[in-house]
Amino acid sequence: MATPDLSKLQQILASAEDNEAVLNQIRKNMTKVTELITEISTMLEPGYTVEKKERKPRAVSSTGKRPGRPKKETTSAE
């Protein structure tokens, strides 16, 4: 008679841990949603103007090579 009660208790504890993980994920997502809603509300204000980001100039390479994939070397078949 005690065995079914223990298995039921184990199921309850396992589901509680799963539910806690789900609740933590929901809390994280709700904070992200709240931040996005406040950002959107500031964008919808009448006096809102877009701020342009300034791009940093590219760093000059010390090796003199340009970034990217090197070109293939063609070998002539004679």
PDB file of N, CA, C and O in Angstrom:
ATOM      1  N   MET A   1       0.820  -1.195   0.000  1.00  0.00           N
ATOM      2  CA  MET A   1       0.000   0.000   0.000  1.00  0.00           C
ATOM      3  C   MET A   1       0.867   1.264   0.000  1.00  0.00           C
ATOM      4  O   MET A   1       0.490   2.268  -0.559  1.00  0.00           O
ATOM      5  N   ALA A   2       2.052   1.189   0.588  1.00  0.00           N
ATOM      6  CA  ALA A   2       2.933   2.357   0.645  1.00  0.00           C
ATOM      7  C   ALA A   2       3.613   2.612  -0.691  1.00  0.00           C
ATOM      8  O   ALA A   2       3.968   3.743  -1.005  1.00  0.00           O
ATOM      9  N   THR A   3       3.782   1.574  -1.515  1.00  0.00           N
ATOM     10  CA  THR A   3       4.472   1.720  -2.789  1.00  0.00           C
ATOM     11  C   THR A   3       3.738   2.666  -3.739  1.00  0.00           C
ATOM     12  O   THR A   3       4.374   3.551  -4.317  1.00  0.00           O
ATOM     13  N   PRO A   4       2.434   2.521  -3.946  1.00  0.00           N
ATOM     14  CA  PRO A   4       1.760   3.473  -4.842  1.00  0.00           C
ATOM     15  C   PRO A   4       1.838   4.914  -4.343  1.00  0.00           C
ATOM     16  O   PRO A   4       1.939   5.843  -5.126  1.00  0.00           O
ATOM     17  N   ASP A   5       1.806   5.090  -3.033  1.00  0.00           N
ATOM     18  CA  ASP A   5       1.881   6.447  -2.490  1.00  0.00           C
ATOM     19  C   ASP A   5       3.245   7.070  -2.767  1.00  0.00           C
ATOM     20  O   ASP A   5       3.347   8.246  -3.082  1.00  0.00           O
ATOM     21  N   LEU A   6       4.325   6.281  -2.651  1.00  0.00           N
ATOM     22  CA  LEU A   6       5.660   6.791  -2.926  1.00  0.00           C
ATOM     23  C   LEU A   6       5.835   7.124  -4.404  1.00  0.00           C
ATOM     24  O   LEU A   6       6.438   8.145  -4.758  1.00  0.00           O
ATOM     25  N   SER A   7       5.316   6.296  -5.269  1.00  0.00           N
ATOM     26  CA  SER A   7       5.438   6.576  -6.702  1.00  0.00           C
ATOM     27  C   SER A   7       4.637   7.816  -7.079  1.00  0.00           C
ATOM     28  O   SER A   7       5.076   8.622  -7.902  1.00  0.00           O
ATOM     29  N   LYS A   8       3.489   7.978  -6.459  1.00  0.00           N
ATOM     30  CA  LYS A   8       2.678   9.176  -6.722  1.00  0.00           C
ATOM     31  C   LYS A   8       3.410  10.420  -6.222  1.00  0.00           C
ATOM     32  O   LYS A   8       3.424  11.461  -6.898  1.00  0.00           O
ATOM     33  N   LEU A   9       4.047  10.306  -5.062  1.00  0.00           N
ATOM     34  CA  LEU A   9       4.809  11.429  -4.517  1.00  0.00           C
ATOM     35  C   LEU A   9       5.987  11.777  -5.421  1.00  0.00           C
ATOM     36  O   LEU A   9       6.284  12.957  -5.662  1.00  0.00           O
ATOM     37  N   GLN A  10       6.656  10.770  -5.967  1.00  0.00           N
ATOM     38  CA  GLN A  10       7.762  11.012  -6.890  1.00  0.00           C
ATOM     39  C   GLN A  10       7.286  11.699  -8.158  1.00  0.00           C
ATOM     40  O   GLN A  10       7.946  12.592  -8.691  1.00  0.00           O
ATOM     41  N   GLN A  11       6.117  11.303  -8.640  1.00  0.00           N
ATOM     42  CA  GLN A  11       5.551  11.947  -9.836  1.00  0.00           C
ATOM     43  C   GLN A  11       5.229  13.411  -9.548  1.00  0.00           C
ATOM     44  O   GLN A  11       5.485  14.285 -10.380  1.00  0.00           O
ATOM     45  N   ILE A  12       4.693  13.664  -8.370  1.00  0.00           N
ATOM     46  CA  ILE A  12       4.339  15.037  -8.004  1.00  0.00           C
ATOM     47  C   ILE A  12       5.598  15.895  -7.913  1.00  0.00           C
ATOM     48  O   ILE A  12       5.641  17.031  -8.408  1.00  0.00           O
ATOM     49  N   LEU A  13       6.646  15.358  -7.295  1.00  0.00           N
ATOM     50  CA  LEU A  13       7.890  16.115  -7.177  1.00  0.00           C
ATOM     51  C   LEU A  13       8.527  16.365  -8.538  1.00  0.00           C
ATOM     52  O   LEU A  13       9.038  17.460  -8.805  1.00  0.00           O
ATOM     53  N   ALA A  14       8.506  15.377  -9.411  1.00  0.00           N
ATOM     54  CA  ALA A  14       9.083  15.542 -10.748  1.00  0.00           C
ATOM     55  C   ALA A  14       8.317  16.589 -11.547  1.00  0.00           C
ATOM     56  O   ALA A  14       8.918  17.433 -12.227  1.00  0.00           O
ATOM     57  N   SER A  15       6.990  16.549 -11.459  1.00  0.00           N
ATOM     58  CA  SER A  15       6.199  17.534 -12.200  1.00  0.00           C
ATOM     59  C   SER A  15       6.382  18.924 -11.606  1.00  0.00           C
ATOM     60  O   SER A  15       6.368  19.922 -12.334  1.00  0.00           O
ATOM     61  N   ALA A  16       6.598  19.018 -10.296  1.00  0.00           N
ATOM     62  CA  ALA A  16       6.830  20.324  -9.674  1.00  0.00           C
ATOM     63  C   ALA A  16       8.144  20.919 -10.159  1.00  0.00           C
ATOM     64  O   ALA A  16       8.232  22.127 -10.409  1.00  0.00           O
ATOM     65  N   GLU A  17       9.173  20.093 -10.317  1.00  0.00           N
ATOM     66  CA  GLU A  17      10.452  20.590 -10.828  1.00  0.00           C
ATOM     67  C   GLU A  17      10.306  21.063 -12.265  1.00  0.00           C
ATOM     68  O   GLU A  17      10.847  22.103 -12.651  1.00  0.00           O
ATOM     69  N   ASP A  18       9.561  20.303 -13.075  1.00  0.00           N
ATOM     70  CA  ASP A  18       9.328  20.709 -14.464  1.00  0.00           C
ATOM     71  C   ASP A  18       8.554  22.025 -14.517  1.00  0.00           C
ATOM     72  O   ASP A  18       8.869  22.909 -15.318  1.00  0.00           O
ATOM     73  N   ASN A  19       7.545  22.140 -13.654  1.00  0.00           N
ATOM     74  CA  ASN A  19       6.741  23.361 -13.634  1.00  0.00           C
ATOM     75  C   ASN A  19       7.580  24.560 -13.201  1.00  0.00           C
ATOM     76  O   ASN A  19       7.403  25.653 -13.726  1.00  0.00           O
ATOM     77  N   GLU A  20       8.486  24.358 -12.257  1.00  0.00           N
ATOM     78  CA  GLU A  20       9.353  25.449 -11.808  1.00  0.00           C
ATOM     79  C   GLU A  20      10.262  25.919 -12.938  1.00  0.00           C
ATOM     80  O   GLU A  20      10.473  27.117 -13.133  1.00  0.00           O
ATOM     81  N   ALA A  21      10.774  24.977 -13.718  1.00  0.00           N
ATOM     82  CA  ALA A  21      11.620  25.343 -14.855  1.00  0.00           C
ATOM     83  C   ALA A  21      10.826  26.132 -15.891  1.00  0.00           C
ATOM     84  O   ALA A  21      11.312  27.119 -16.453  1.00  0.00           O
ATOM     85  N   VAL A  22       9.595  25.696 -16.124  1.00  0.00           N
ATOM     86  CA  VAL A  22       8.736  26.401 -17.089  1.00  0.00           C
ATOM     87  C   VAL A  22       8.421  27.803 -16.581  1.00  0.00           C
ATOM     88  O   VAL A  22       8.465  28.782 -17.344  1.00  0.00           O
ATOM     89  N   LEU A  23       8.130  27.924 -15.293  1.00  0.00           N
ATOM     90  CA  LEU A  23       7.828  29.241 -14.732  1.00  0.00           C
ATOM     91  C   LEU A  23       9.037  30.173 -14.816  1.00  0.00           C
ATOM     92  O   LEU A  23       8.887  31.359 -15.119  1.00  0.00           O
ATOM     93  N   ASN A  24      10.221  29.660 -14.569  1.00  0.00           N
ATOM     94  CA  ASN A  24      11.420  30.491 -14.689  1.00  0.00           C
ATOM     95  C   ASN A  24      11.618  30.968 -16.117  1.00  0.00           C
ATOM     96  O   ASN A  24      11.979  32.130 -16.349  1.00  0.00           O
ATOM     97  N   GLN A  25      11.378  30.107 -17.086  1.00  0.00           N
ATOM     98  CA  GLN A  25      11.509  30.502 -18.492  1.00  0.00           C
ATOM     99  C   GLN A  25      10.464  31.552 -18.853  1.00  0.00           C
ATOM    100  O   GLN A  25      10.753  32.508 -19.582  1.00  0.00           O
ATOM    101  N   ILE A  26       9.262  31.385 -18.331  1.00  0.00           N
ATOM    102  CA  ILE A  26       8.197  32.369 -18.589  1.00  0.00           C
ATOM    103  C   ILE A  26       8.570  33.715 -17.986  1.00  0.00           C
ATOM    104  O   ILE A  26       8.358  34.757 -18.608  1.00  0.00           O
ATOM    105  N   ARG A  27       9.143  33.706 -16.780  1.00  0.00           N
ATOM    106  CA  ARG A  27       9.555  34.969 -16.147  1.00  0.00           C
ATOM    107  C   ARG A  27      10.612  35.679 -16.980  1.00  0.00           C
ATOM    108  O   ARG A  27      10.551  36.898 -17.178  1.00  0.00           O
ATOM    109  N   LYS A  28      11.592  34.924 -17.484  1.00  0.00           N
ATOM    110  CA  LYS A  28      12.632  35.528 -18.326  1.00  0.00           C
ATOM    111  C   LYS A  28      12.024  36.127 -19.586  1.00  0.00           C
ATOM    112  O   LYS A  28      12.371  37.243 -19.995  1.00  0.00           O
ATOM    113  N   ASN A  29      11.125  35.380 -20.215  1.00  0.00           N
ATOM    114  CA  ASN A  29      10.514  35.876 -21.447  1.00  0.00           C
ATOM    115  C   ASN A  29       9.637  37.091 -21.181  1.00  0.00           C
ATOM    116  O   ASN A  29       9.568  37.995 -22.013  1.00  0.00           O
ATOM    117  N   MET A  30       8.962  37.123 -20.034  1.00  0.00           N
ATOM    118  CA  MET A  30       8.113  38.269 -19.729  1.00  0.00           C
ATOM    119  C   MET A  30       8.946  39.534 -19.511  1.00  0.00           C
ATOM    120  O   MET A  30       8.521  40.620 -19.908  1.00  0.00           O
ATOM    121  N   THR A  31      10.124  39.405 -18.925  1.00  0.00           N
ATOM    122  CA  THR A  31      10.961  40.595 -18.763  1.00  0.00           C
ATOM    123  C   THR A  31      11.418  41.111 -20.123  1.00  0.00           C
ATOM    124  O   THR A  31      11.451  42.318 -20.350  1.00  0.00           O
ATOM    125  N   LYS A  32      11.726  40.199 -21.044  1.00  0.00           N
ATOM    126  CA  LYS A  32      12.111  40.620 -22.397  1.00  0.00           C
ATOM    127  C   LYS A  32      10.953  41.306 -23.096  1.00  0.00           C
ATOM    128  O   LYS A  32      11.125  42.338 -23.762  1.00  0.00           O
ATOM    129  N   VAL A  33       9.752  40.745 -22.947  1.00  0.00           N
ATOM    130  CA  VAL A  33       8.565  41.337 -23.580  1.00  0.00           C
ATOM    131  C   VAL A  33       8.293  42.717 -22.997  1.00  0.00           C
ATOM    132  O   VAL A  33       7.982  43.662 -23.728  1.00  0.00           O
ATOM    133  N   THR A  34       8.439  42.849 -21.692  1.00  0.00           N
ATOM    134  CA  THR A  34       8.215  44.142 -21.045  1.00  0.00           C
ATOM    135  C   THR A  34       9.201  45.184 -21.560  1.00  0.00           C
ATOM    136  O   THR A  34       8.812  46.324 -21.848  1.00  0.00           O
ATOM    137  N   GLU A  35      10.463  44.800 -21.709  1.00  0.00           N
ATOM    138  CA  GLU A  35      11.464  45.736 -22.233  1.00  0.00           C
ATOM    139  C   GLU A  35      11.127  46.143 -23.659  1.00  0.00           C
ATOM    140  O   GLU A  35      11.254  47.320 -24.027  1.00  0.00           O
ATOM    141  N   LEU A  36      10.692  45.183 -24.476  1.00  0.00           N
ATOM    142  CA  LEU A  36      10.342  45.511 -25.859  1.00  0.00           C
ATOM    143  C   LEU A  36       9.123  46.421 -25.924  1.00  0.00           C
ATOM    144  O   LEU A  36       9.063  47.321 -26.771  1.00  0.00           O
ATOM    145  N   ILE A  37       8.158  46.206 -25.049  1.00  0.00           N
ATOM    146  CA  ILE A  37       6.958  47.051 -25.055  1.00  0.00           C
ATOM    147  C   ILE A  37       7.314  48.479 -24.658  1.00  0.00           C
ATOM    148  O   ILE A  37       6.818  49.431 -25.265  1.00  0.00           O
ATOM    149  N   THR A  38       8.196  48.640 -23.674  1.00  0.00           N
ATOM    150  CA  THR A  38       8.595  50.004 -23.305  1.00  0.00           C
ATOM    151  C   THR A  38       9.374  50.666 -24.431  1.00  0.00           C
ATOM    152  O   THR A  38       9.213  51.864 -24.680  1.00  0.00           O
ATOM    153  N   GLU A  39      10.188  49.877 -25.143  1.00  0.00           N
ATOM    154  CA  GLU A  39      10.924  50.438 -26.272  1.00  0.00           C
ATOM    155  C   GLU A  39       9.978  50.865 -27.385  1.00  0.00           C
ATOM    156  O   GLU A  39      10.139  51.936 -27.980  1.00  0.00           O
ATOM    157  N   ILE A  40       8.969  50.062 -27.651  1.00  0.00           N
ATOM    158  CA  ILE A  40       7.995  50.410 -28.685  1.00  0.00           C
ATOM    159  C   ILE A  40       7.192  51.633 -28.271  1.00  0.00           C
ATOM    160  O   ILE A  40       6.909  52.509 -29.102  1.00  0.00           O
ATOM    161  N   SER A  41       6.833  51.710 -26.987  1.00  0.00           N
ATOM    162  CA  SER A  41       6.047  52.862 -26.541  1.00  0.00           C
ATOM    163  C   SER A  41       6.852  54.151 -26.669  1.00  0.00           C
ATOM    164  O   SER A  41       6.287  55.202 -27.000  1.00  0.00           O
ATOM    165  N   THR A  42       8.172  54.101 -26.433  1.00  0.00           N
ATOM    166  CA  THR A  42       8.974  55.310 -26.631  1.00  0.00           C
ATOM    167  C   THR A  42       9.072  55.654 -28.112  1.00  0.00           C
ATOM    168  O   THR A  42       9.123  56.833 -28.467  1.00  0.00           O
ATOM    169  N   MET A  43       9.085  54.638 -28.964  1.00  0.00           N
ATOM    170  CA  MET A  43       9.148  54.905 -30.403  1.00  0.00           C
ATOM    171  C   MET A  43       7.847  55.513 -30.912  1.00  0.00           C
ATOM    172  O   MET A  43       7.849  56.254 -31.903  1.00  0.00           O
ATOM    173  N   LEU A  44       6.750  55.215 -30.270  1.00  0.00           N
ATOM    174  CA  LEU A  44       5.455  55.725 -30.719  1.00  0.00           C
ATOM    175  C   LEU A  44       5.120  57.095 -30.138  1.00  0.00           C
ATOM    176  O   LEU A  44       4.088  57.662 -30.485  1.00  0.00           O
ATOM    177  N   GLU A  45       5.976  57.635 -29.286  1.00  0.00           N
ATOM    178  CA  GLU A  45       5.722  58.971 -28.746  1.00  0.00           C
ATOM    179  C   GLU A  45       5.824  60.000 -29.863  1.00  0.00           C
ATOM    180  O   GLU A  45       6.582  59.827 -30.815  1.00  0.00           O
ATOM    181  N   PRO A  46       5.048  61.077 -29.758  1.00  0.00           N
ATOM    182  CA  PRO A  46       5.028  62.058 -30.854  1.00  0.00           C
ATOM    183  C   PRO A  46       6.364  62.730 -31.123  1.00  0.00           C
ATOM    184  O   PRO A  46       6.683  63.037 -32.260  1.00  0.00           O
ATOM    185  N   GLY A  47       7.189  62.955 -30.141  1.00  0.00           N
ATOM    186  CA  GLY A  47       8.437  63.677 -30.359  1.00  0.00           C
ATOM    187  C   GLY A  47       9.625  62.774 -30.618  1.00  0.00           C
ATOM    188  O   GLY A  47      10.764  63.221 -30.563  1.00  0.00           O
ATOM    189  N   TYR A  48       9.390  61.533 -30.924  1.00  0.00           N
ATOM    190  CA  TYR A  48      10.483  60.575 -31.105  1.00  0.00           C
ATOM    191  C   TYR A  48      11.218  60.827 -32.413  1.00  0.00           C
ATOM    192  O   TYR A  48      10.611  61.033 -33.455  1.00  0.00           O
ATOM    193  N   THR A  49      12.538  60.840 -32.357  1.00  0.00           N
ATOM    194  CA  THR A  49      13.357  60.934 -33.563  1.00  0.00           C
ATOM    195  C   THR A  49      14.361  59.789 -33.540  1.00  0.00           C
ATOM    196  O   THR A  49      14.848  59.392 -32.480  1.00  0.00           O
ATOM    197  N   VAL A  50      14.667  59.280 -34.704  1.00  0.00           N
ATOM    198  CA  VAL A  50      15.592  58.167 -34.823  1.00  0.00           C
ATOM    199  C   VAL A  50      17.010  58.654 -34.607  1.00  0.00           C
ATOM    200  O   VAL A  50      17.429  59.658 -35.190  1.00  0.00           O
ATOM    201  N   GLU A  51      17.745  57.936 -33.759  1.00  0.00           N
ATOM    202  CA  GLU A  51      19.140  58.281 -33.533  1.00  0.00           C
ATOM    203  C   GLU A  51      19.994  57.364 -34.389  1.00  0.00           C
ATOM    204  O   GLU A  51      19.908  56.149 -34.288  1.00  0.00           O
ATOM    205  N   LYS A  52      20.804  57.978 -35.243  1.00  0.00           N
ATOM    206  CA  LYS A  52      21.663  57.177 -36.108  1.00  0.00           C
ATOM    207  C   LYS A  52      22.907  56.769 -35.341  1.00  0.00           C
ATOM    208  O   LYS A  52      23.497  57.580 -34.637  1.00  0.00           O
ATOM    209  N   LYS A  53      23.279  55.519 -35.506  1.00  0.00           N
ATOM    210  CA  LYS A  53      24.484  55.023 -34.851  1.00  0.00           C
ATOM    211  C   LYS A  53      25.689  55.378 -35.693  1.00  0.00           C
ATOM    212  O   LYS A  53      25.664  55.283 -36.913  1.00  0.00           O
ATOM    213  N   GLU A  54      26.751  55.783 -35.018  1.00  0.00           N
ATOM    214  CA  GLU A  54      27.983  56.078 -35.732  1.00  0.00           C
ATOM    215  C   GLU A  54      28.787  54.804 -35.843  1.00  0.00           C
ATOM    216  O   GLU A  54      28.958  54.081 -34.867  1.00  0.00           O
ATOM    217  N   ARG A  55      29.247  54.520 -37.042  1.00  0.00           N
ATOM    218  CA  ARG A  55      30.051  53.324 -37.260  1.00  0.00           C
ATOM    219  C   ARG A  55      31.510  53.647 -37.003  1.00  0.00           C
ATOM    220  O   ARG A  55      32.010  54.691 -37.399  1.00  0.00           O
ATOM    221  N   LYS A  56      32.157  52.699 -36.356  1.00  0.00           N
ATOM    222  CA  LYS A  56      33.580  52.863 -36.104  1.00  0.00           C
ATOM    223  C   LYS A  56      34.335  52.538 -37.385  1.00  0.00           C
ATOM    224  O   LYS A  56      33.937  51.645 -38.139  1.00  0.00           O
ATOM    225  N   PRO A  57      35.416  53.256 -37.656  1.00  0.00           N
ATOM    226  CA  PRO A  57      36.204  52.913 -38.841  1.00  0.00           C
ATOM    227  C   PRO A  57      36.860  51.552 -38.645  1.00  0.00           C
ATOM    228  O   PRO A  57      37.163  51.147 -37.528  1.00  0.00           O
ATOM    229  N   ARG A  58      37.055  50.866 -39.746  1.00  0.00           N
ATOM    230  CA  ARG A  58      37.669  49.546 -39.678  1.00  0.00           C
ATOM    231  C   ARG A  58      39.122  49.665 -39.247  1.00  0.00           C
ATOM    232  O   ARG A  58      39.823  50.595 -39.631  1.00  0.00           O
ATOM    233  N   ALA A  59      39.530  48.690 -38.471  1.00  0.00           N
ATOM    234  CA  ALA A  59      40.918  48.677 -38.020  1.00  0.00           C
ATOM    235  C   ALA A  59      41.811  48.286 -39.190  1.00  0.00           C
ATOM    236  O   ALA A  59      41.499  47.392 -39.971  1.00  0.00           O
ATOM    237  N   VAL A  60      42.935  48.962 -39.290  1.00  0.00           N
ATOM    238  CA  VAL A  60      43.878  48.675 -40.360  1.00  0.00           C
ATOM    239  C   VAL A  60      44.670  47.437 -39.971  1.00  0.00           C
ATOM    240  O   VAL A  60      45.178  47.330 -38.856  1.00  0.00           O
ATOM    241  N   SER A  61      44.782  46.506 -40.890  1.00  0.00           N
ATOM    242  CA  SER A  61      45.507  45.268 -40.624  1.00  0.00           C
ATOM    243  C   SER A  61      47.000  45.527 -40.606  1.00  0.00           C
ATOM    244  O   SER A  61      47.535  46.251 -41.448  1.00  0.00           O
ATOM    245  N   SER A  62      47.678  44.906 -39.653  1.00  0.00           N
ATOM    246  CA  SER A  62      49.131  45.095 -39.569  1.00  0.00           C
ATOM    247  C   SER A  62      49.865  44.241 -40.597  1.00  0.00           C
ATOM    248  O   SER A  62      51.016  44.491 -40.904  1.00  0.00           O
ATOM    249  N   THR A  63      49.185  43.215 -41.136  1.00  0.00           N
ATOM    250  CA  THR A  63      49.835  42.340 -42.111  1.00  0.00           C
ATOM    251  C   THR A  63      49.702  42.873 -43.524  1.00  0.00           C
ATOM    252  O   THR A  63      50.383  42.383 -44.423  1.00  0.00           O
ATOM    253  N   GLY A  64      48.815  43.819 -43.741  1.00  0.00           N
ATOM    254  CA  GLY A  64      48.644  44.373 -45.075  1.00  0.00           C
ATOM    255  C   GLY A  64      47.668  43.577 -45.923  1.00  0.00           C
ATOM    256  O   GLY A  64      47.371  43.936 -47.052  1.00  0.00           O
ATOM    257  N   LYS A  65      47.155  42.482 -45.393  1.00  0.00           N
ATOM    258  CA  LYS A  65      46.204  41.668 -46.157  1.00  0.00           C
ATOM    259  C   LYS A  65      44.795  42.146 -45.885  1.00  0.00           C
ATOM    260  O   LYS A  65      44.481  42.629 -44.808  1.00  0.00           O
ATOM    261  N   ARG A  66      43.946  41.983 -46.873  1.00  0.00           N
ATOM    262  CA  ARG A  66      42.551  42.335 -46.706  1.00  0.00           C
ATOM    263  C   ARG A  66      41.806  41.165 -46.073  1.00  0.00           C
ATOM    264  O   ARG A  66      42.188  40.014 -46.266  1.00  0.00           O
ATOM    265  N   PRO A  67      40.729  41.450 -45.350  1.00  0.00           N
ATOM    266  CA  PRO A  67      39.973  40.365 -44.742  1.00  0.00           C
ATOM    267  C   PRO A  67      39.199  39.589 -45.802  1.00  0.00           C
ATOM    268  O   PRO A  67      38.876  40.112 -46.863  1.00  0.00           O
ATOM    269  N   GLY A  68      38.941  38.346 -45.519  1.00  0.00           N
ATOM    270  CA  GLY A  68      38.156  37.543 -46.442  1.00  0.00           C
ATOM    271  C   GLY A  68      38.881  36.293 -46.855  1.00  0.00           C
ATOM    272  O   GLY A  68      40.001  36.006 -46.434  1.00  0.00           O
ATOM    273  N   ARG A  69      38.248  35.573 -47.725  1.00  0.00           N
ATOM    274  CA  ARG A  69      38.800  34.317 -48.201  1.00  0.00           C
ATOM    275  C   ARG A  69      39.898  34.591 -49.230  1.00  0.00           C
ATOM    276  O   ARG A  69      39.714  35.417 -50.133  1.00  0.00           O
ATOM    277  N   PRO A  70      41.009  33.882 -49.135  1.00  0.00           N
ATOM    278  CA  PRO A  70      42.069  34.109 -50.135  1.00  0.00           C
ATOM    279  C   PRO A  70      41.655  33.579 -51.512  1.00  0.00           C
ATOM    280  O   PRO A  70      40.879  32.632 -51.613  1.00  0.00           O
ATOM    281  N   LYS A  71      42.188  34.212 -52.551  1.00  0.00           N
ATOM    282  CA  LYS A  71      41.844  33.782 -53.907  1.00  0.00           C
ATOM    283  C   LYS A  71      42.526  32.451 -54.211  1.00  0.00           C
ATOM    284  O   LYS A  71      43.608  32.153 -53.709  1.00  0.00           O
ATOM    285  N   LYS A  72      41.858  31.669 -55.059  1.00  0.00           N
ATOM    286  CA  LYS A  72      42.408  30.381 -55.453  1.00  0.00           C
ATOM    287  C   LYS A  72      43.583  30.600 -56.385  1.00  0.00           C
ATOM    288  O   LYS A  72      43.559  31.485 -57.253  1.00  0.00           O
ATOM    289  N   GLU A  73      44.589  29.785 -56.217  1.00  0.00           N
ATOM    290  CA  GLU A  73      45.744  29.872 -57.104  1.00  0.00           C
ATOM    291  C   GLU A  73      45.489  28.940 -58.281  1.00  0.00           C
ATOM    292  O   GLU A  73      45.162  27.778 -58.111  1.00  0.00           O
ATOM    293  N   THR A  74      45.604  29.469 -59.486  1.00  0.00           N
ATOM    294  CA  THR A  74      45.382  28.636 -60.669  1.00  0.00           C
ATOM    295  C   THR A  74      46.693  28.021 -61.093  1.00  0.00           C
ATOM    296  O   THR A  74      47.725  28.697 -61.194  1.00  0.00           O
ATOM    297  N   THR A  75      46.674  26.724 -61.318  1.00  0.00           N
ATOM    298  CA  THR A  75      47.870  26.045 -61.799  1.00  0.00           C
ATOM    299  C   THR A  75      47.605  25.627 -63.233  1.00  0.00           C
ATOM    300  O   THR A  75      46.545  25.130 -63.565  1.00  0.00           O
ATOM    301  N   SER A  76      48.592  25.862 -64.075  1.00  0.00           N
ATOM    302  CA  SER A  76      48.410  25.513 -65.484  1.00  0.00           C
ATOM    303  C   SER A  76      48.805  24.050 -65.672  1.00  0.00           C
ATOM    304  O   SER A  76      49.841  23.585 -65.227  1.00  0.00           O
ATOM    305  N   ALA A  77      47.942  23.299 -66.351  1.00  0.00           N
ATOM    306  CA  ALA A  77      48.203  21.878 -66.622  1.00  0.00           C
ATOM    307  C   ALA A  77      48.886  21.758 -67.963  1.00  0.00           C
ATOM    308  O   ALA A  77      48.309  22.029 -69.010  1.00  0.00           O
ATOM    309  N   GLU A  78      50.168  21.368 -67.973  1.00  0.00           N
ATOM    310  CA  GLU A  78      50.890  21.231 -69.229  1.00  0.00           C
ATOM    311  C   GLU A  78      51.246  19.813 -69.487  1.00  0.00           C
ATOM    312  O   GLU A  78      51.424  18.979 -68.729  1.00  0.00           O
TER     313      GLU A  78
END
